[in-house]
XYZ file of N, CA, C and O in Angstrom:
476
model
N 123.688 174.354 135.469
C 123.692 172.993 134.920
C 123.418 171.993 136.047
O 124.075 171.976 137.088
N 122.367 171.132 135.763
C 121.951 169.889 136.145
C 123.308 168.531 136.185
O 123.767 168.365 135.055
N 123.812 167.815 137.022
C 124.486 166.511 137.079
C 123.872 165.674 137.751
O 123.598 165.794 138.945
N 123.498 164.393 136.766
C 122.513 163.344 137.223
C 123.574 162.443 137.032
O 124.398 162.675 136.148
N 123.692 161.134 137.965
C 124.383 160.268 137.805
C 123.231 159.020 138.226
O 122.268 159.164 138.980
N 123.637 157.781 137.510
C 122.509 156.797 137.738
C 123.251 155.704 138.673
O 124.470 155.777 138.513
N 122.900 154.801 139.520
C 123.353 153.541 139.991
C 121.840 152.409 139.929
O 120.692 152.478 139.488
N 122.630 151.483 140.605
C 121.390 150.344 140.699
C 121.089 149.239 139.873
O 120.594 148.126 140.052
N 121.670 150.067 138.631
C 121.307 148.604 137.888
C 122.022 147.266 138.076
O 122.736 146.996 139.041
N 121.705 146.322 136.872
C 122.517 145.221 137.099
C 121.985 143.817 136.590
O 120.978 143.755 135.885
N 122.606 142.840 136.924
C 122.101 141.258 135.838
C 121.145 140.442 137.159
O 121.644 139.975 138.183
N 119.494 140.431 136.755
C 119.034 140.013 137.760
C 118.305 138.480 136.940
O 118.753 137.990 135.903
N 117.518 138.128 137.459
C 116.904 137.239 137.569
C 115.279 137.483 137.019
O 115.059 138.688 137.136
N 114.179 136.845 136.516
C 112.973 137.398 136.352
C 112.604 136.995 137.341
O 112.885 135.926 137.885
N 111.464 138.395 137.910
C 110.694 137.937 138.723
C 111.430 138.427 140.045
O 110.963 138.156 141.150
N 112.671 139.204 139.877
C 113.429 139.833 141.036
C 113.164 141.472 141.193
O 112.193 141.767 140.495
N 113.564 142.324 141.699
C 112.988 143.699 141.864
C 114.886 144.489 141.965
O 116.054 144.106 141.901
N 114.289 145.445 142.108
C 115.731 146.500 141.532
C 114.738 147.741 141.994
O 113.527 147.962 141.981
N 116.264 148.606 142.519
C 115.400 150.085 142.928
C 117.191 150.752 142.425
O 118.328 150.681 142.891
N 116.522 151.371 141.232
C 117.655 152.287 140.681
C 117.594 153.695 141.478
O 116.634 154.338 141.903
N 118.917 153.913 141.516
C 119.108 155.288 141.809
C 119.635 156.763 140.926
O 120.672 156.633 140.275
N 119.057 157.905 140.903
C 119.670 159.084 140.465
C 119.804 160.374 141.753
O 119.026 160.828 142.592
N 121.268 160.644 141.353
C 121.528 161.805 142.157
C 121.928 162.906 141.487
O 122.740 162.975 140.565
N 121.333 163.727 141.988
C 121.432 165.321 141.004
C 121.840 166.144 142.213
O 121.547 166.400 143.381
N 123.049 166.514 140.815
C 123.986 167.811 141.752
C 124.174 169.018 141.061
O 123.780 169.027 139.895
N 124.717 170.100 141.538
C 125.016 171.268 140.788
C 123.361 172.314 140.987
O 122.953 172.386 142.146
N 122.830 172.775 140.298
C 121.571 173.625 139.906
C 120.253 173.039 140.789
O 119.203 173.608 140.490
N 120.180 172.382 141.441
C 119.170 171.851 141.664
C 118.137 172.197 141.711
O 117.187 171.658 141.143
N 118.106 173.042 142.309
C 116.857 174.288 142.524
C 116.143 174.506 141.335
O 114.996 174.954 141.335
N 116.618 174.281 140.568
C 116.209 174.538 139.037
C 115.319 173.704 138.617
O 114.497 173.976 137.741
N 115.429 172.378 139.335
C 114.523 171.398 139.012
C 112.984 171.545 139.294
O 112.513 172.050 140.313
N 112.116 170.921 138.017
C 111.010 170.957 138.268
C 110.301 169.719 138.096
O 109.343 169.454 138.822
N 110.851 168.631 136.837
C 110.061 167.347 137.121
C 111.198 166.113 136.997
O 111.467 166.014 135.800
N 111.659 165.527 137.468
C 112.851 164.310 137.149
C 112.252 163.128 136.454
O 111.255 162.614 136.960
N 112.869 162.532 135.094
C 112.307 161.224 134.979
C 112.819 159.937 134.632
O 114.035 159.750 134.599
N 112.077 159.120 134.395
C 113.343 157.886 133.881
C 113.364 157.461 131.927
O 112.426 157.860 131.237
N 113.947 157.053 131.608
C 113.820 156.720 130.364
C 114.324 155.436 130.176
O 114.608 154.969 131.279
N 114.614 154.484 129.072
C 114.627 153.307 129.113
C 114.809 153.385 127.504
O 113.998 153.986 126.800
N 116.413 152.450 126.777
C 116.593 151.679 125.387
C 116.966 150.490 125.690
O 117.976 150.336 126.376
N 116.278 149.487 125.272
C 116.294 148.286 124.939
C 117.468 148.763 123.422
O 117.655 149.785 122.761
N 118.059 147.258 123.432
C 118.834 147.090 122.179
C 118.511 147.186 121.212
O 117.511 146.489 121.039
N 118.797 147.701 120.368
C 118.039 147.798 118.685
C 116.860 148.878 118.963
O 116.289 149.174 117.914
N 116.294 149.613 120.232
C 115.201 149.952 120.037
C 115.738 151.525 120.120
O 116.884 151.939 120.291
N 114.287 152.368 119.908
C 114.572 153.729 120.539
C 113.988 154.306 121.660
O 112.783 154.143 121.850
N 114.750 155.038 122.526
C 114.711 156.018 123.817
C 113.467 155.453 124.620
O 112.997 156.426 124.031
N 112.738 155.032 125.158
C 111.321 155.216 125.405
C 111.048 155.718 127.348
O 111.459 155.274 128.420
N 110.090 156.915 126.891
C 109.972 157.127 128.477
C 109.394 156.740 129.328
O 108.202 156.942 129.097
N 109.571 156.150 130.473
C 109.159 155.065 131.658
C 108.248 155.833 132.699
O 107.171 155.380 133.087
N 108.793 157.060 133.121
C 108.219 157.565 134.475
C 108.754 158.458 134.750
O 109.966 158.342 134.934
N 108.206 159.599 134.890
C 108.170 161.011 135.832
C 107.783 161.366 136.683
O 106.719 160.878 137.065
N 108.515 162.566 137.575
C 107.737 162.820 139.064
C 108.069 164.526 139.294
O 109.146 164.938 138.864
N 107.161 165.460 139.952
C 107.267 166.395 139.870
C 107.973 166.731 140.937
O 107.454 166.405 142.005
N 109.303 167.446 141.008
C 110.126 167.401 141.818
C 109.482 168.265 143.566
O 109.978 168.030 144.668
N 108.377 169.174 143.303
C 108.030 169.739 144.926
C 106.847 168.957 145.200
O 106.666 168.409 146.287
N 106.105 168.902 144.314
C 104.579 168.165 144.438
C 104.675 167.287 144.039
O 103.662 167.157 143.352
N 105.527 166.037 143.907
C 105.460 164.640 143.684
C 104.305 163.935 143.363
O 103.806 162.952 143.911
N 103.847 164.776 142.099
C 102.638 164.034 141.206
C 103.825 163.062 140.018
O 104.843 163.321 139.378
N 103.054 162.037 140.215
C 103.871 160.887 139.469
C 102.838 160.523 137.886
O 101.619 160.542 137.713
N 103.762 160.274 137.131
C 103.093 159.655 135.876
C 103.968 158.062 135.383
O 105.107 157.787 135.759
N 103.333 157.408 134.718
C 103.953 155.839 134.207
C 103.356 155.882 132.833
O 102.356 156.486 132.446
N 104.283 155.019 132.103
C 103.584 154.498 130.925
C 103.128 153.067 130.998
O 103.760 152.068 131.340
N 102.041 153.183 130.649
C 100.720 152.299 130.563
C 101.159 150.987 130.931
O 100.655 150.369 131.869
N 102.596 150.306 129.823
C 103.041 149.323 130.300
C 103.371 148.334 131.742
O 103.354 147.186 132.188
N 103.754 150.146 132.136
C 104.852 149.577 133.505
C 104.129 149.650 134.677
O 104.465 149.306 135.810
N 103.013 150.177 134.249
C 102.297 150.280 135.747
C 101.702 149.007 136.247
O 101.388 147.956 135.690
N 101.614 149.704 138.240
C 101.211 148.633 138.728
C 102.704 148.075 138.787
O 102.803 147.636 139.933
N 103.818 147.887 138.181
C 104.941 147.488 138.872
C 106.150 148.347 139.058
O 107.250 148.012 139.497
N 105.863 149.172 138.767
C 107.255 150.245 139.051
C 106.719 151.428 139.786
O 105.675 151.945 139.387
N 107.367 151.912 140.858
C 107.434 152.770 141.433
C 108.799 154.323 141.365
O 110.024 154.452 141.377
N 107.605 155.171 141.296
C 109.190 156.313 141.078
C 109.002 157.164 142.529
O 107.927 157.151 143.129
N 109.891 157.721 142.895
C 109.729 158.300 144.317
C 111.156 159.416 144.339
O 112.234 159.153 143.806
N 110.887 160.462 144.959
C 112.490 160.589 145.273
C 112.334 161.734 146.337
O 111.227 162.247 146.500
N 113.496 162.169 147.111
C 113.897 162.477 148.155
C 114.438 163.953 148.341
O 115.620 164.292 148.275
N 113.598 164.577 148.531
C 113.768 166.102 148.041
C 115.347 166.839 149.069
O 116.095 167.793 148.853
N 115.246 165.503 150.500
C 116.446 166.465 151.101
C 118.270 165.926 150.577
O 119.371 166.397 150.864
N 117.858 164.802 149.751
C 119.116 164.103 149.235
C 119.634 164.629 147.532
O 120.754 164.575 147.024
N 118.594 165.028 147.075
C 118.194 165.565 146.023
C 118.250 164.111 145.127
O 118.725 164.154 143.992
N 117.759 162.863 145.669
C 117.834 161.797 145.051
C 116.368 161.124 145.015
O 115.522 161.040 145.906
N 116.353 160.481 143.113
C 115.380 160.209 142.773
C 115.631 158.782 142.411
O 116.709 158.336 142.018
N 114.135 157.876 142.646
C 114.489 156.300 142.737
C 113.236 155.743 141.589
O 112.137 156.159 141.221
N 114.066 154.632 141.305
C 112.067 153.859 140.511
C 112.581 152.261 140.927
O 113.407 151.479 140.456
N 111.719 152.238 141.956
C 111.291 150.741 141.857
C 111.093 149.764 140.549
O 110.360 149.942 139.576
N 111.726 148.993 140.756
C 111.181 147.930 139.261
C 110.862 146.396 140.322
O 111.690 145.724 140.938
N 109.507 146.231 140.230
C 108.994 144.891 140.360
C 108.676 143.944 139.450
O 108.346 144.174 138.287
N 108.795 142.584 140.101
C 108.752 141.397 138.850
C 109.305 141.909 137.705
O 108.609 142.389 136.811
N 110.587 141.840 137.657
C 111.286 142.135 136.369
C 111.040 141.067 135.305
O 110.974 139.881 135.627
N 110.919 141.428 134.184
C 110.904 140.914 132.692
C 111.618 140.769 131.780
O 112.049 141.820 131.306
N 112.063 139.489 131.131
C 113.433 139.942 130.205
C 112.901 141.279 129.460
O 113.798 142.122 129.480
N 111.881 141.688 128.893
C 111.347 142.877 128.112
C 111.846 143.999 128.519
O 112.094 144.901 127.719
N 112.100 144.126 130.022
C 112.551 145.114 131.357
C 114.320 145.759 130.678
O 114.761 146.905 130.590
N 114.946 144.378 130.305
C 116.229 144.793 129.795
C 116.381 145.976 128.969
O 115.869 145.972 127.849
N 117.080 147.083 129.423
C 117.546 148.384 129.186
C 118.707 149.172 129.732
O 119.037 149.319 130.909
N 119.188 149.589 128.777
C 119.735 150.947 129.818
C 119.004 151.813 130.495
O 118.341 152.564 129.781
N 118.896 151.969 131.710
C 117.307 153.161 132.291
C 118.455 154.798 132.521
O 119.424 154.652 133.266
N 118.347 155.511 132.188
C 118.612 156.816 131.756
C 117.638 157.756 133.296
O 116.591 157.325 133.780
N 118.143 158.653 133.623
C 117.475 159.473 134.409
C 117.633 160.393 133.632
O 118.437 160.394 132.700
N 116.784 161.393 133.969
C 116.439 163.225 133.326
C 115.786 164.496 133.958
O 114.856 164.439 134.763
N 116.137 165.192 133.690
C 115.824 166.351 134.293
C 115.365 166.975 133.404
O 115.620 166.780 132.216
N 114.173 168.322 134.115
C 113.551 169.289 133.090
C 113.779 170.408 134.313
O 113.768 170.259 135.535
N 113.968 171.475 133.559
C 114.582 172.777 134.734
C 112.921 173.568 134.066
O 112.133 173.373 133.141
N 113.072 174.401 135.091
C 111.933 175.332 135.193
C 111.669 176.313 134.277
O 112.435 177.273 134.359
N 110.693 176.386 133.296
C 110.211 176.826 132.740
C 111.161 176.728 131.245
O 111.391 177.577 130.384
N 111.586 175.262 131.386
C 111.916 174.521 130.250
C 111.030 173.545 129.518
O 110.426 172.698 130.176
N 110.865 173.614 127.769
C 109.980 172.615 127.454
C 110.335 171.189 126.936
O 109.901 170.421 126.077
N 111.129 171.197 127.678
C 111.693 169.563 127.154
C 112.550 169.511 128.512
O 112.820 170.353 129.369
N 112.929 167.839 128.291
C 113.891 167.810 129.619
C 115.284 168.086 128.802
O 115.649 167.815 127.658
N 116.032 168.900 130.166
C 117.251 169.219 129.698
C 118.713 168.628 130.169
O 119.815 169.085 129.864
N 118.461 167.638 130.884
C 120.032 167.168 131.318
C 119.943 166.206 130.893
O 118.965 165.796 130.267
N 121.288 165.407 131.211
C 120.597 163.227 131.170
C 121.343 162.703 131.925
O 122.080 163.617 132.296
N 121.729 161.542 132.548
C 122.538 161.226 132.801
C 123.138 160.333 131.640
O 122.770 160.393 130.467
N 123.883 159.697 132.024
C 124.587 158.163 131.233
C 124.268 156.920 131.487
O 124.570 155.839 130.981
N 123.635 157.241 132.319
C 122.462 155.527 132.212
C 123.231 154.602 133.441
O 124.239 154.683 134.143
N 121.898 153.525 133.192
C 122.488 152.665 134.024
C 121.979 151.360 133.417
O 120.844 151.448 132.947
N 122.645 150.019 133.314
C 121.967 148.734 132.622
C 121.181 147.925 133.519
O 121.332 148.070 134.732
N 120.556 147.290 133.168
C 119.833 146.907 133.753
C 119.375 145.428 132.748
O 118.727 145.393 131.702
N 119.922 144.435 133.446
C 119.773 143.291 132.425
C 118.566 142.106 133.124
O 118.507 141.822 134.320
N 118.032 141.766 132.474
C 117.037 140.525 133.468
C 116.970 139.279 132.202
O 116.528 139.332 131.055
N 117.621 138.159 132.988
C 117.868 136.505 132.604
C 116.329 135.895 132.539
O 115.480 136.393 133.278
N 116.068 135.086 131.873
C 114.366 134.473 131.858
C 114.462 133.743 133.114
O 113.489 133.125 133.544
């Protein structure tokens, strides 16, 4: 078993930046791609950004690119996403995730982290 815990978030400002954090403990080795996810209020789940945990090929959704960055740190076993020029739209809980190896879906989650942005 995968343990992801999230930090970073928080009540910013638009137009301010945020670099969330996830740390994964327990199985690690197991890991093959980490990602972020994102619910706005009233909305459902939506996924933000993935990164392949040895070969750090990165993917974004269409939206976010060009301002978010995902990156993470193979000797900390910690994974990050930049958020630039934040947007009230930006407001979410951002969720980290894991997919273990030669799994077809991701299989852990964490419990999120909020992430609020003021106009």
């Amino acid at each position: 078993q995968v343990e992801l815990v999230e930090s970073g978030g928080g009540t910013v400002q638009a137009g301010d930046s945020l670099r969330l954090s996830c740390a994964a403990s327990g199985r690690t080795s197991s890991i093959y791609l980490m990602g972020w996810f994102r619910q706005a209020p009233g909305k459902e789940r939506e996924y933000v950004s993935s990164i392949t945990w040895n070969g750090g090929t990165t993917s974004y959704v269409d939206p976010v690119k060009g301002r978010l960055t995902i990156s993470r740190d193979r000797t900390s076993y910690t994974m990050y996403l930049q958020i630039n020029i934040l947007k009230p739209e930006d407001t979410a809980v951002y969720y980290c995730t894991g997919w273990r190896l030669g799994s077809d879906q991701y299989n852990n989650w964490g419990r999120g982290t909020q992430v609020t942005v003021s106009p």
